PDB file of C-alpha atoms in Angstrom:
ATOM      1  CA  GLY A   1     134.496 154.860  34.897  1.00  0.00           C
ATOM      2  CA  GLU A   2     136.113 152.939  37.735  1.00  0.00           C
ATOM      3  CA  SER A   3     139.811 153.462  38.067  1.00  0.00           C
ATOM      4  CA  VAL A   4     142.244 154.292  40.784  1.00  0.00           C
ATOM      5  CA  GLY A   5     145.685 155.482  39.789  1.00  0.00           C
ATOM      6  CA  LEU A   6     148.949 156.347  41.438  1.00  0.00           C
ATOM      7  CA  HIS A   7     151.130 159.247  40.340  1.00  0.00           C
ATOM      8  CA  LEU A   8     154.570 157.952  41.362  1.00  0.00           C
ATOM      9  CA  PRO A   9     155.578 154.404  40.596  1.00  0.00           C
ATOM     10  CA  THR A  10     158.710 154.463  42.790  1.00  0.00           C
ATOM     11  CA  LEU A  11     159.557 156.436  45.901  1.00  0.00           C
ATOM     12  CA  SER A  12     162.977 156.332  47.572  1.00  0.00           C
ATOM     13  CA  VAL A  13     163.357 157.782  51.051  1.00  0.00           C
ATOM     14  CA  GLN A  14     166.055 157.880  53.658  1.00  0.00           C
ATOM     15  CA  GLU A  15     165.482 155.871  56.804  1.00  0.00           C
ATOM     16  CA  GLY A  16     163.915 158.085  59.435  1.00  0.00           C
ATOM     17  CA  ASP A  17     162.348 160.486  56.952  1.00  0.00           C
ATOM     18  CA  ASN A  18     158.626 160.754  56.350  1.00  0.00           C
ATOM     19  CA  SER A  19     157.087 159.193  53.236  1.00  0.00           C
ATOM     20  CA  ILE A  20     154.075 160.400  51.311  1.00  0.00           C
ATOM     21  CA  ILE A  21     152.385 158.207  48.734  1.00  0.00           C
ATOM     22  CA  ASN A  22     149.639 159.708  46.585  1.00  0.00           C
ATOM     23  CA  CYS A  23     146.652 158.271  44.802  1.00  0.00           C
ATOM     24  CA  ALA A  24     143.891 159.637  42.579  1.00  0.00           C
ATOM     25  CA  TYR A  25     140.513 157.976  42.252  1.00  0.00           C
ATOM     26  CA  SER A  26     137.855 158.545  39.660  1.00  0.00           C
ATOM     27  CA  ASN A  27     134.564 157.421  41.183  1.00  0.00           C
ATOM     28  CA  SER A  28     133.109 160.290  43.192  1.00  0.00           C
ATOM     29  CA  ALA A  29     130.397 157.968  44.550  1.00  0.00           C
ATOM     30  CA  SER A  30     132.922 155.766  46.385  1.00  0.00           C
ATOM     31  CA  ASP A  31     132.721 156.057  50.145  1.00  0.00           C
ATOM     32  CA  TYR A  32     135.366 153.661  51.410  1.00  0.00           C
ATOM     33  CA  PHE A  33     139.096 153.695  50.719  1.00  0.00           C
ATOM     34  CA  ILE A  34     141.901 151.461  51.912  1.00  0.00           C
ATOM     35  CA  TRP A  35     145.669 151.419  51.772  1.00  0.00           C
ATOM     36  CA  TYR A  36     147.410 148.060  51.464  1.00  0.00           C
ATOM     37  CA  LYS A  37     151.063 147.084  51.761  1.00  0.00           C
ATOM     38  CA  GLN A  38     152.364 144.171  49.726  1.00  0.00           C
ATOM     39  CA  GLU A  39     155.740 142.605  50.326  1.00  0.00           C
ATOM     40  CA  SER A  40     157.389 140.416  47.748  1.00  0.00           C
ATOM     41  CA  GLY A  41     155.676 137.033  47.449  1.00  0.00           C
ATOM     42  CA  LYS A  42     152.903 137.889  49.888  1.00  0.00           C
ATOM     43  CA  GLY A  43     149.305 138.981  49.789  1.00  0.00           C
ATOM     44  CA  PRO A  44     148.202 142.579  50.411  1.00  0.00           C
ATOM     45  CA  GLN A  45     148.192 143.569  54.050  1.00  0.00           C
ATOM     46  CA  PHE A  46     145.703 146.113  55.367  1.00  0.00           C
ATOM     47  CA  ILE A  47     147.313 149.310  56.643  1.00  0.00           C
ATOM     48  CA  ILE A  48     144.571 151.835  57.200  1.00  0.00           C
ATOM     49  CA  ASP A  49     141.172 152.769  55.839  1.00  0.00           C
ATOM     50  CA  ILE A  50     138.988 155.843  55.677  1.00  0.00           C
ATOM     51  CA  ARG A  51     135.358 156.541  54.888  1.00  0.00           C
ATOM     52  CA  SER A  52     134.173 159.483  52.872  1.00  0.00           C
ATOM     53  CA  ASN A  53     132.668 161.256  55.881  1.00  0.00           C
ATOM     54  CA  MET A  54     136.200 161.834  57.159  1.00  0.00           C
ATOM     55  CA  ASP A  55     139.151 163.703  55.699  1.00  0.00           C
ATOM     56  CA  LYS A  56     141.878 162.355  57.950  1.00  0.00           C
ATOM     57  CA  ARG A  57     142.547 159.226  59.930  1.00  0.00           C
ATOM     58  CA  GLN A  58     145.605 158.299  61.934  1.00  0.00           C
ATOM     59  CA  GLY A  59     147.081 154.983  62.888  1.00  0.00           C
ATOM     60  CA  GLN A  60     150.380 153.949  64.321  1.00  0.00           C
ATOM     61  CA  ARG A  61     152.978 155.911  62.278  1.00  0.00           C
ATOM     62  CA  VAL A  62     150.535 156.172  59.372  1.00  0.00           C
ATOM     63  CA  THR A  63     148.020 158.811  58.387  1.00  0.00           C
ATOM     64  CA  VAL A  64     145.572 158.749  55.508  1.00  0.00           C
ATOM     65  CA  LEU A  65     144.221 161.987  54.064  1.00  0.00           C
ATOM     66  CA  LEU A  66     141.177 162.148  51.816  1.00  0.00           C
ATOM     67  CA  ASN A  67     140.368 165.143  49.632  1.00  0.00           C
ATOM     68  CA  LYS A  68     136.997 164.497  48.053  1.00  0.00           C
ATOM     69  CA  THR A  69     137.004 167.785  46.150  1.00  0.00           C
ATOM     70  CA  VAL A  70     139.883 166.674  43.945  1.00  0.00           C
ATOM     71  CA  LYS A  71     139.393 162.919  44.489  1.00  0.00           C
ATOM     72  CA  HIS A  72     142.789 162.416  46.032  1.00  0.00           C
ATOM     73  CA  LEU A  73     144.131 160.094  48.720  1.00  0.00           C
ATOM     74  CA  SER A  74     147.485 160.109  50.385  1.00  0.00           C
ATOM     75  CA  LEU A  75     149.308 157.840  52.803  1.00  0.00           C
ATOM     76  CA  GLN A  76     151.849 159.370  55.118  1.00  0.00           C
ATOM     77  CA  ILE A  77     154.353 157.168  56.913  1.00  0.00           C
ATOM     78  CA  ALA A  78     156.261 158.803  59.739  1.00  0.00           C
ATOM     79  CA  ALA A  79     159.885 157.908  60.499  1.00  0.00           C
ATOM     80  CA  THR A  80     160.116 155.426  57.633  1.00  0.00           C
ATOM     81  CA  GLN A  81     161.921 152.205  58.478  1.00  0.00           C
ATOM     82  CA  PRO A  82     163.591 149.551  56.293  1.00  0.00           C
ATOM     83  CA  GLY A  83     160.680 147.224  57.083  1.00  0.00           C
ATOM     84  CA  ASP A  84     158.366 149.669  55.337  1.00  0.00           C
ATOM     85  CA  SER A  85     159.944 148.805  51.970  1.00  0.00           C
ATOM     86  CA  ALA A  86     157.164 147.275  49.884  1.00  0.00           C
ATOM     87  CA  VAL A  87     154.614 148.083  47.204  1.00  0.00           C
ATOM     88  CA  TYR A  88     151.731 150.221  48.434  1.00  0.00           C
ATOM     89  CA  PHE A  89     148.303 150.145  46.849  1.00  0.00           C
ATOM     90  CA  CYS A  90     145.345 152.352  47.360  1.00  0.00           C
ATOM     91  CA  ALA A  91     141.982 150.737  46.787  1.00  0.00           C
ATOM     92  CA  GLU A  92     138.507 152.128  46.374  1.00  0.00           C
ATOM     93  CA  GLU A  93     135.385 150.189  47.183  1.00  0.00           C
ATOM     94  CA  TYR A  94     133.101 150.206  44.165  1.00  0.00           C
ATOM     95  CA  GLY A  95     129.975 148.097  44.401  1.00  0.00           C
ATOM     96  CA  ASN A  96     130.984 144.793  45.913  1.00  0.00           C
ATOM     97  CA  LYS A  97     134.617 144.941  44.938  1.00  0.00           C
ATOM     98  CA  LEU A  98     137.852 146.762  45.550  1.00  0.00           C
ATOM     99  CA  VAL A  99     139.390 148.665  42.655  1.00  0.00           C
ATOM    100  CA  PHE A 100     143.147 148.835  43.084  1.00  0.00           C
ATOM    101  CA  GLY A 101     145.661 151.279  41.748  1.00  0.00           C
ATOM    102  CA  ALA A 102     148.801 150.106  39.988  1.00  0.00           C
ATOM    103  CA  GLY A 103     150.988 150.498  43.090  1.00  0.00           C
ATOM    104  CA  THR A 104     153.917 152.566  44.317  1.00  0.00           C
ATOM    105  CA  ILE A 105     157.214 150.961  45.230  1.00  0.00           C
ATOM    106  CA  LEU A 106     158.642 152.403  48.434  1.00  0.00           C
ATOM    107  CA  ARG A 107     162.389 151.926  48.890  1.00  0.00           C
ATOM    108  CA  VAL A 108     163.958 152.869  52.188  1.00  0.00           C
ATOM    109  CA  LYS A 109     167.664 153.674  52.147  1.00  0.00           C
ATOM    110  CA  SER A 110     169.653 153.031  55.294  1.00  0.00           C
TER     111      SER A 110
ATOM    112  CA  ASN B   1     142.308 132.541  64.449  1.00  0.00           C
ATOM    113  CA  ALA B   2     144.020 131.450  61.259  1.00  0.00           C
ATOM    114  CA  GLY B   3     144.061 133.874  58.384  1.00  0.00           C
ATOM    115  CA  VAL B   4     142.848 133.277  54.868  1.00  0.00           C
ATOM    116  CA  MET B   5     144.466 130.153  53.492  1.00  0.00           C
ATOM    117  CA  GLN B   6     145.162 129.404  49.880  1.00  0.00           C
ATOM    118  CA  ASN B   7     146.573 126.334  48.239  1.00  0.00           C
ATOM    119  CA  PRO B   8     148.562 125.464  46.424  1.00  0.00           C
ATOM    120  CA  ARG B   9     150.968 128.375  46.821  1.00  0.00           C
ATOM    121  CA  HIS B  10     152.585 127.602  43.492  1.00  0.00           C
ATOM    122  CA  LEU B  11     151.010 125.764  40.588  1.00  0.00           C
ATOM    123  CA  VAL B  12     152.559 124.877  37.246  1.00  0.00           C
ATOM    124  CA  ARG B  13     150.330 123.759  34.402  1.00  0.00           C
ATOM    125  CA  ARG B  14     150.931 123.061  30.735  1.00  0.00           C
ATOM    126  CA  ARG B  15     148.800 124.811  28.164  1.00  0.00           C
ATOM    127  CA  GLY B  16     145.432 123.086  27.860  1.00  0.00           C
ATOM    128  CA  GLN B  17     145.387 121.642  31.371  1.00  0.00           C
ATOM    129  CA  GLU B  18     143.037 122.642  34.152  1.00  0.00           C
ATOM    130  CA  ALA B  19     143.999 124.674  37.205  1.00  0.00           C
ATOM    131  CA  ARG B  20     142.119 124.503  40.504  1.00  0.00           C
ATOM    132  CA  LEU B  21     142.854 127.097  43.145  1.00  0.00           C
ATOM    133  CA  ARG B  22     141.474 126.765  46.669  1.00  0.00           C
ATOM    134  CA  CYS B  23     140.670 129.369  49.270  1.00  0.00           C
ATOM    135  CA  SER B  24     139.595 128.830  52.865  1.00  0.00           C
ATOM    136  CA  PRO B  25     138.259 132.079  54.348  1.00  0.00           C
ATOM    137  CA  MET B  26     138.875 133.214  57.880  1.00  0.00           C
ATOM    138  CA  LYS B  27     136.676 131.578  60.482  1.00  0.00           C
ATOM    139  CA  GLY B  28     133.293 133.264  60.590  1.00  0.00           C
ATOM    140  CA  HIS B  29     133.698 134.912  57.191  1.00  0.00           C
ATOM    141  CA  SER B  30     131.056 134.082  54.613  1.00  0.00           C
ATOM    142  CA  HIS B  31     132.108 136.541  51.905  1.00  0.00           C
ATOM    143  CA  VAL B  32     134.889 135.550  49.514  1.00  0.00           C
ATOM    144  CA  TYR B  33     136.520 137.576  46.755  1.00  0.00           C
ATOM    145  CA  TRP B  34     138.993 136.503  44.067  1.00  0.00           C
ATOM    146  CA  TYR B  35     141.513 138.866  42.485  1.00  0.00           C
ATOM    147  CA  ARG B  36     144.184 138.404  39.828  1.00  0.00           C
ATOM    148  CA  GLN B  37     147.523 140.199  39.786  1.00  0.00           C
ATOM    149  CA  LEU B  38     149.776 140.345  36.759  1.00  0.00           C
ATOM    150  CA  PRO B  39     153.473 141.161  37.328  1.00  0.00           C
ATOM    151  CA  GLU B  40     154.031 144.787  38.359  1.00  0.00           C
ATOM    152  CA  GLU B  41     150.326 145.561  38.266  1.00  0.00           C
ATOM    153  CA  GLY B  42     147.603 146.084  40.815  1.00  0.00           C
ATOM    154  CA  LEU B  43     145.035 143.490  41.747  1.00  0.00           C
ATOM    155  CA  LYS B  44     142.028 143.143  39.463  1.00  0.00           C
ATOM    156  CA  PHE B  45     138.693 141.969  40.820  1.00  0.00           C
ATOM    157  CA  MET B  46     137.342 138.751  39.381  1.00  0.00           C
ATOM    158  CA  VAL B  47     134.407 137.459  41.425  1.00  0.00           C
ATOM    159  CA  TYR B  48     132.569 137.875  44.716  1.00  0.00           C
ATOM    160  CA  LEU B  49     130.804 134.944  46.338  1.00  0.00           C
ATOM    161  CA  GLN B  50     128.822 134.140  49.417  1.00  0.00           C
ATOM    162  CA  LYS B  51     128.041 130.620  50.523  1.00  0.00           C
ATOM    163  CA  GLU B  52     126.514 128.798  47.533  1.00  0.00           C
ATOM    164  CA  ASN B  53     125.930 132.054  45.642  1.00  0.00           C
ATOM    165  CA  ILE B  54     127.822 134.102  43.086  1.00  0.00           C
ATOM    166  CA  ILE B  55     127.069 137.732  43.882  1.00  0.00           C
ATOM    167  CA  ASP B  56     129.222 139.558  41.328  1.00  0.00           C
ATOM    168  CA  GLU B  57     131.253 137.937  38.557  1.00  0.00           C
ATOM    169  CA  SER B  58     131.757 141.057  36.477  1.00  0.00           C
ATOM    170  CA  GLY B  59     135.545 140.594  36.472  1.00  0.00           C
ATOM    171  CA  MET B  60     135.557 136.982  35.330  1.00  0.00           C
ATOM    172  CA  PRO B  61     136.546 136.178  31.751  1.00  0.00           C
ATOM    173  CA  LYS B  62     133.529 134.895  29.871  1.00  0.00           C
ATOM    174  CA  GLU B  63     135.081 131.541  29.016  1.00  0.00           C
ATOM    175  CA  ARG B  64     137.183 128.927  30.814  1.00  0.00           C
ATOM    176  CA  PHE B  65     136.910 130.531  34.274  1.00  0.00           C
ATOM    177  CA  SER B  66     134.451 129.527  36.967  1.00  0.00           C
ATOM    178  CA  ALA B  67     134.188 129.915  40.731  1.00  0.00           C
ATOM    179  CA  GLU B  68     132.195 128.336  43.506  1.00  0.00           C
ATOM    180  CA  PHE B  69     131.837 128.578  47.254  1.00  0.00           C
ATOM    181  CA  PRO B  70     129.952 125.505  48.438  1.00  0.00           C
ATOM    182  CA  LYS B  71     128.113 125.138  51.701  1.00  0.00           C
ATOM    183  CA  GLU B  72     130.956 123.013  53.018  1.00  0.00           C
ATOM    184  CA  GLY B  73     134.588 123.339  52.083  1.00  0.00           C
ATOM    185  CA  PRO B  74     136.770 125.965  50.457  1.00  0.00           C
ATOM    186  CA  SER B  75     136.012 128.306  47.607  1.00  0.00           C
ATOM    187  CA  ILE B  76     137.394 127.052  44.287  1.00  0.00           C
ATOM    188  CA  LEU B  77     138.562 129.070  41.311  1.00  0.00           C
ATOM    189  CA  ARG B  78     138.752 126.828  38.289  1.00  0.00           C
ATOM    190  CA  ILE B  79     140.505 127.641  35.030  1.00  0.00           C
ATOM    191  CA  GLN B  80     139.980 125.225  32.185  1.00  0.00           C
ATOM    192  CA  GLN B  81     142.325 124.831  29.206  1.00  0.00           C
ATOM    193  CA  VAL B  82     144.872 127.247  30.616  1.00  0.00           C
ATOM    194  CA  VAL B  83     146.861 129.506  28.298  1.00  0.00           C
ATOM    195  CA  ARG B  84     150.103 131.385  28.923  1.00  0.00           C
ATOM    196  CA  GLY B  85     148.185 134.599  29.527  1.00  0.00           C
ATOM    197  CA  ASP B  86     146.612 133.010  32.620  1.00  0.00           C
ATOM    198  CA  SER B  87     149.987 133.071  34.359  1.00  0.00           C
ATOM    199  CA  ALA B  88     149.520 135.386  37.326  1.00  0.00           C
ATOM    200  CA  ALA B  89     149.118 135.525  41.073  1.00  0.00           C
ATOM    201  CA  TYR B  90     145.581 134.797  42.198  1.00  0.00           C
ATOM    202  CA  PHE B  91     144.534 136.187  45.555  1.00  0.00           C
ATOM    203  CA  CYS B  92     141.541 135.352  47.649  1.00  0.00           C
ATOM    204  CA  ALA B  93     140.119 137.678  50.292  1.00  0.00           C
ATOM    205  CA  SER B  94     137.374 137.211  52.837  1.00  0.00           C
ATOM    206  CA  SER B  95     135.241 139.425  55.021  1.00  0.00           C
ATOM    207  CA  PRO B  96     132.590 138.807  57.694  1.00  0.00           C
ATOM    208  CA  TRP B  97     130.051 140.894  55.818  1.00  0.00           C
ATOM    209  CA  ALA B  98     129.792 143.136  52.772  1.00  0.00           C
ATOM    210  CA  ASP B  99     131.222 146.647  52.746  1.00  0.00           C
ATOM    211  CA  TYR B 100     133.899 145.704  55.277  1.00  0.00           C
ATOM    212  CA  GLU B 101     137.645 145.234  55.348  1.00  0.00           C
ATOM    213  CA  GLN B 102     138.819 142.363  53.180  1.00  0.00           C
ATOM    214  CA  TYR B 103     141.563 140.116  54.514  1.00  0.00           C
ATOM    215  CA  PHE B 104     143.832 138.646  51.881  1.00  0.00           C
ATOM    216  CA  GLY B 105     145.444 135.253  51.617  1.00  0.00           C
ATOM    217  CA  PRO B 106     149.046 134.669  50.504  1.00  0.00           C
ATOM    218  CA  GLY B 107     148.017 133.946  46.918  1.00  0.00           C
ATOM    219  CA  THR B 108     148.531 131.155  44.412  1.00  0.00           C
ATOM    220  CA  ARG B 109     151.129 131.767  41.752  1.00  0.00           C
ATOM    221  CA  LEU B 110     150.073 130.057  38.563  1.00  0.00           C
ATOM    222  CA  THR B 111     152.630 129.453  35.846  1.00  0.00           C
ATOM    223  CA  VAL B 112     151.498 128.103  32.491  1.00  0.00           C
ATOM    224  CA  THR B 113     154.253 126.549  30.411  1.00  0.00           C
TER     225      THR B 113
END
């Protein structure tokens, strides 16, 4: 089937700590994955993507890891800041569309 | 370069009325996607269009919902005879070509009373 799911619905971290958000996907044929950040009342904002021929990709303060063996994605945010508080979605490209997970709420405590 | 634009941002309709949601893609983008988001859920794909063509409508409800992307003007998502269950945020995304990053608009929040 086509489904992408998140294990933890809410993650609370202390400002300055690292955050790790996990995601499982079900379609082994998918070859493109994206992490989005959504703040309250706004549309999803692209954070970072990765293709299936890679297992790691780094951006500014963010890293995405892809484990195709167990169909698992993770988003790592270094030195988490209050502005990182939002809902984070992983998405899998399936055919012509993105299949989104349910989302993880990240709360940053000052 | 302006981002994806959607209007209205908020729309209130009574049951049985029609709702029209508009999406203007980013300049140079000819691929448009519509998604629906219920409260505290992820986005669900509805339809994928290119100029004057519906490419994939596998996520569209069979009745009351339609979408178009004419040669000129914005893409329109139309919901006829709205019901309370249609209340949701509707997001549009665009991309310059298929199999590429999709850029999302701010969404239209539809409330059916």
